[in-house]
Tab-separated table of C-alpha atoms in Angstrom:
chain	number	residue	atom	x	y	z
R	1	LYS	CA	12.332	130.545	140.984
R	2	GLN	CA	13.975	133.943	140.931
R	3	GLU	CA	14.883	135.315	137.512
R	4	VAL	CA	17.003	138.395	136.987
R	5	THR	CA	16.858	140.349	133.740
R	6	GLN	CA	19.055	143.208	132.618
R	7	ILE	CA	18.224	145.710	129.913
R	8	PRO	CA	19.828	146.759	127.652
R	9	ALA	CA	22.257	143.961	126.845
R	10	ALA	CA	24.706	146.488	125.415
R	11	LEU	CA	25.067	150.245	125.574
R	12	SER	CA	27.437	152.681	123.888
R	13	VAL	CA	27.738	156.267	125.052
R	14	PRO	CA	30.171	159.151	124.580
R	15	GLU	CA	32.347	160.179	127.478
R	16	GLY	CA	30.691	162.486	129.976
R	17	GLU	CA	27.174	161.174	129.625
R	18	ASN	CA	25.081	160.135	132.575
R	19	LEU	CA	23.504	156.719	132.116
R	20	VAL	CA	21.179	154.220	133.746
R	21	LEU	CA	21.398	150.452	133.697
R	22	ASN	CA	18.283	148.496	134.503
R	23	CYS	CA	17.758	145.281	136.417
R	24	SER	CA	14.470	143.537	137.132
R	25	PHE	CA	13.705	140.506	139.254
R	26	THR	CA	10.629	138.311	139.405
R	27	ASP	CA	10.476	137.525	143.119
R	28	SER	CA	10.295	140.648	145.265
R	29	ALA	CA	11.170	138.706	148.429
R	30	ILE	CA	14.862	139.369	148.066
R	31	TYR	CA	17.387	139.589	150.887
R	32	ASN	CA	19.725	141.902	149.055
R	33	LEU	CA	20.721	143.032	145.592
R	34	GLN	CA	24.241	143.593	144.381
R	35	TRP	CA	25.839	145.249	141.370
R	36	PHE	CA	29.139	143.982	140.000
R	37	ARG	CA	31.556	145.008	137.331
R	38	GLN	CA	33.315	142.424	135.155
R	39	ASP	CA	36.144	143.284	132.800
R	40	PRO	CA	36.739	140.954	129.806
R	41	GLY	CA	38.169	137.627	130.909
R	42	LYS	CA	38.310	138.744	134.528
R	43	GLY	CA	36.486	138.057	137.760
R	44	LEU	CA	33.910	140.216	139.480
R	45	THR	CA	34.329	143.473	141.326
R	46	SER	CA	31.563	144.323	143.759
R	47	LEU	CA	30.286	147.860	143.242
R	48	LEU	CA	27.280	148.315	145.485
R	49	LEU	CA	25.163	146.141	147.751
R	50	ILE	CA	21.635	147.160	148.734
R	51	GLN	CA	19.930	145.393	151.602
R	52	SER	CA	16.213	144.709	151.200
R	53	SER	CA	15.416	147.388	153.774
R	54	GLN	CA	17.342	150.047	151.876
R	55	ARG	CA	16.276	152.158	148.918
R	56	GLU	CA	19.644	153.134	147.520
R	57	GLN	CA	23.398	153.075	147.928
R	58	THR	CA	25.995	155.473	146.589
R	59	SER	CA	29.684	155.161	145.899
R	60	GLY	CA	31.442	157.955	144.076
R	61	ARG	CA	29.843	158.393	140.664
R	62	LEU	CA	27.671	155.328	141.136
R	63	ASN	CA	24.207	155.227	142.623
R	64	ALA	CA	22.095	152.096	142.858
R	65	SER	CA	18.418	152.124	143.747
R	66	LEU	CA	16.094	149.335	144.770
R	67	ASP	CA	12.315	149.177	144.438
R	68	LYS	CA	11.207	145.816	145.751
R	69	SER	CA	7.530	146.390	145.067
R	70	SER	CA	8.127	146.798	141.350
R	71	GLY	CA	10.972	144.292	141.229
R	72	ARG	CA	13.460	146.778	139.850
R	73	SER	CA	16.905	148.124	140.527
R	74	THR	CA	18.848	150.725	138.612
R	75	LEU	CA	22.515	151.596	138.502
R	76	TYR	CA	23.154	155.223	137.704
R	77	ILE	CA	26.607	156.188	136.452
R	78	ALA	CA	27.367	159.894	136.414
R	79	ALA	CA	29.806	161.562	134.043
R	80	SER	CA	30.850	158.334	132.371
R	81	GLN	CA	34.496	157.732	131.488
R	82	PRO	CA	36.218	155.317	129.085
R	83	GLY	CA	37.480	153.423	132.124
R	84	ASP	CA	33.872	152.592	132.973
R	85	SER	CA	33.709	150.323	129.928
R	86	ALA	CA	32.929	146.826	131.215
R	87	THR	CA	30.049	144.430	131.743
R	88	TYR	CA	27.817	145.294	134.674
R	89	LEU	CA	26.034	142.444	136.417
R	90	CYS	CA	23.096	142.614	138.741
R	91	ALA	CA	22.518	139.783	141.213
R	92	SER	CA	20.022	139.050	143.947
R	93	SER	CA	20.111	136.886	147.020
R	94	ASN	CA	16.843	135.558	148.391
R	95	GLN	CA	18.089	134.522	151.813
R	96	ALA	CA	21.008	135.275	154.070
R	97	GLY	CA	24.001	133.141	153.237
R	98	THR	CA	22.695	131.834	149.938
R	99	ALA	CA	24.161	132.046	146.476
R	100	LEU	CA	23.500	134.908	144.107
R	101	ILE	CA	21.270	134.780	141.062
R	102	PHE	CA	22.741	136.804	138.254
R	103	GLY	CA	21.375	138.626	135.267
R	104	LYS	CA	23.153	138.332	131.924
R	105	GLY	CA	24.681	141.757	132.282
R	106	THR	CA	24.861	144.994	130.357
R	107	THR	CA	28.035	145.574	128.372
R	108	LEU	CA	28.900	149.261	128.497
R	109	SER	CA	31.235	150.993	126.079
R	110	VAL	CA	32.223	154.599	126.763
R	111	SER	CA	34.010	156.315	123.907
R	112	SER	CA	36.416	159.208	124.347
G	1	GLY	CA	40.957	142.554	153.398
G	2	ALA	CA	38.491	139.909	152.139
G	3	VAL	CA	40.557	138.545	149.271
G	4	VAL	CA	39.715	135.325	147.461
G	5	SER	CA	42.222	133.638	145.196
G	6	GLN	CA	41.840	130.926	142.610
G	7	HIS	CA	44.451	128.619	141.164
G	8	PRO	CA	45.151	128.087	138.382
G	9	SER	CA	43.912	131.135	136.529
G	10	TRP	CA	44.131	129.399	133.173
G	11	VAL	CA	44.351	125.722	132.280
G	12	ILE	CA	44.332	123.745	129.044
G	13	CYS	CA	43.887	119.991	129.225
G	14	LYS	CA	43.188	117.032	126.998
G	15	SER	CA	39.771	115.461	126.837
G	16	GLY	CA	39.401	112.711	129.428
G	17	THR	CA	41.762	114.160	132.015
G	18	SER	CA	40.816	115.639	135.383
G	19	VAL	CA	41.460	119.195	136.455
G	20	LYS	CA	41.486	120.566	140.011
G	21	ILE	CA	40.699	124.209	140.721
G	22	GLU	CA	41.422	125.724	144.135
G	23	CYS	CA	39.541	128.544	145.792
G	24	ARG	CA	41.097	130.152	148.874
G	25	SER	CA	39.947	132.894	151.191
G	26	LEU	CA	43.247	134.543	152.064
G	27	ASP	CA	42.398	136.649	155.083
G	28	PHE	CA	39.101	135.399	156.426
G	29	GLN	CA	37.321	132.205	157.283
G	30	ALA	CA	34.551	131.023	155.036
G	31	THR	CA	32.306	128.193	156.110
G	32	THR	CA	30.421	128.574	152.848
G	33	MET	CA	31.829	128.932	149.372
G	34	PHE	CA	30.008	128.910	146.061
G	35	TRP	CA	31.072	127.655	142.654
G	36	TYR	CA	29.732	129.332	139.526
G	37	ARG	CA	30.241	128.684	135.833
G	38	GLN	CA	30.088	131.262	133.076
G	39	PHE	CA	29.858	130.419	129.383
G	40	PRO	CA	30.794	133.071	126.798
G	41	LYS	CA	28.372	135.985	126.759
G	42	GLN	CA	26.246	134.299	129.405
G	43	SER	CA	25.736	135.094	133.028
G	44	LEU	CA	27.153	133.278	136.008
G	45	MET	CA	25.220	130.158	136.897
G	46	LEU	CA	25.509	128.570	140.313
G	47	MET	CA	26.883	125.033	140.178
G	48	ALA	CA	27.080	124.123	143.842
G	49	THR	CA	27.324	125.359	147.396
G	50	SER	CA	30.358	124.135	149.268
G	51	ASN	CA	30.174	123.773	153.048
G	52	GLU	CA	33.179	123.082	155.226
G	53	GLY	CA	32.934	119.679	156.834
G	54	SER	CA	29.933	118.473	154.882
G	55	LYS	CA	28.919	117.433	151.407
G	56	ALA	CA	28.357	120.053	148.771
G	57	THR	CA	24.875	120.908	147.578
G	58	TYR	CA	24.579	120.755	143.813
G	59	GLU	CA	22.160	122.647	141.601
G	60	GLN	CA	19.773	120.775	139.400
G	61	GLY	CA	21.476	119.550	136.262
G	62	VAL	CA	24.999	119.609	137.696
G	63	GLU	CA	26.528	116.137	137.959
G	64	LYS	CA	28.060	115.682	141.394
G	65	ASP	CA	30.228	112.776	140.204
G	66	LYS	CA	31.675	114.880	137.435
G	67	PHE	CA	32.240	118.059	139.433
G	68	LEU	CA	33.746	116.938	142.722
G	69	ILE	CA	33.817	119.554	145.451
G	70	ASN	CA	35.845	119.272	148.622
G	71	HIS	CA	35.744	121.981	151.282
G	72	ALA	CA	38.794	120.801	153.188
G	73	SER	CA	39.177	123.732	155.572
G	74	LEU	CA	37.648	127.080	156.456
G	75	THR	CA	39.815	128.735	153.824
G	76	LEU	CA	39.958	126.221	150.986
G	77	SER	CA	37.468	124.652	148.607
G	78	THR	CA	38.436	122.652	145.541
G	79	LEU	CA	36.498	121.829	142.391
G	80	THR	CA	37.685	118.853	140.369
G	81	VAL	CA	36.350	118.438	136.857
G	82	THR	CA	36.660	114.718	136.232
G	83	SER	CA	37.032	113.230	132.752
G	84	ALA	CA	36.788	116.677	131.223
G	85	HIS	CA	35.247	117.109	127.782
G	86	PRO	CA	35.252	120.101	125.411
G	87	GLU	CA	31.761	121.087	126.553
G	88	ASP	CA	33.191	121.626	130.048
G	89	SER	CA	35.292	124.484	128.695
G	90	SER	CA	34.137	127.512	130.603
G	91	PHE	CA	35.051	130.201	133.104
G	92	TYR	CA	34.751	128.895	136.656
G	93	ILE	CA	34.433	131.424	139.480
G	94	CYS	CA	34.208	130.820	143.183
G	95	SER	CA	32.948	133.101	145.898
G	96	ALA	CA	33.308	133.000	149.651
G	97	LYS	CA	31.015	134.378	152.303
G	98	ARG	CA	32.731	135.644	155.393
G	99	ASP	CA	31.546	133.969	158.572
G	100	TRP	CA	30.867	137.302	160.210
G	101	GLY	CA	30.077	140.867	159.276
G	102	LYS	CA	28.405	142.055	156.090
G	103	GLU	CA	26.466	139.689	153.873
G	104	THR	CA	28.824	140.286	150.971
G	105	GLN	CA	30.250	137.514	148.889
G	106	TYR	CA	33.820	137.940	147.768
G	107	PHE	CA	34.650	136.567	144.372
G	108	GLY	CA	37.818	134.962	143.126
G	109	PRO	CA	39.393	136.074	139.844
G	110	GLY	CA	38.140	132.993	138.021
G	111	THR	CA	39.718	130.040	136.239
G	112	ARG	CA	39.429	129.657	132.513
G	113	LEU	CA	39.333	126.004	131.458
G	114	LEU	CA	39.868	124.887	127.877
G	115	VAL	CA	39.434	121.201	127.128
G	116	LEU	CA	40.858	120.072	123.804
């Protein structure tokens, strides 16, 4: 059964820093991997989706990479801002049309 | 486009009562919807997969008689928590997969349930 792990559980950085969030998964036979943002008490906002055939996806200051062979994905946030403070969730899907398996998330705090 | 709504966003009920939560895809059809539950400081855990026109598929450990799911149309799925107890207090989030296009799931804003 697929397990998704995120490290660290929490991260505090000063504004302007570049940072990397890590996600690992036990079963490399994934269909896709997705990164979400969740603000306290709120739902999920999809940030980036990487298909299994892709190596990375970029959106603005965000870059997500996928290495299936090592079972890892990273989310790189450039020039962090206080507005980036949130919990970031990584989730994988093992087949088309199936539910997502989530990690516990990394709670990011960016101080001004 | 691709908006999913949930109603209510916040509900408080007495122990023993039933609560219905609606999940709607506002601008697309979704044959498949998913229901997740999130306890404080925990990740989202899949409860069940809801399929329009057929019975829901429940994950191991989720009681189908307690969490009734009805996928009445291509844009609406409902989750009813029957005889709710304090341990059912949680954040319930649904997602909908569009029937065509990208393999992205669109998430609702969630429903926070507090059972007293």
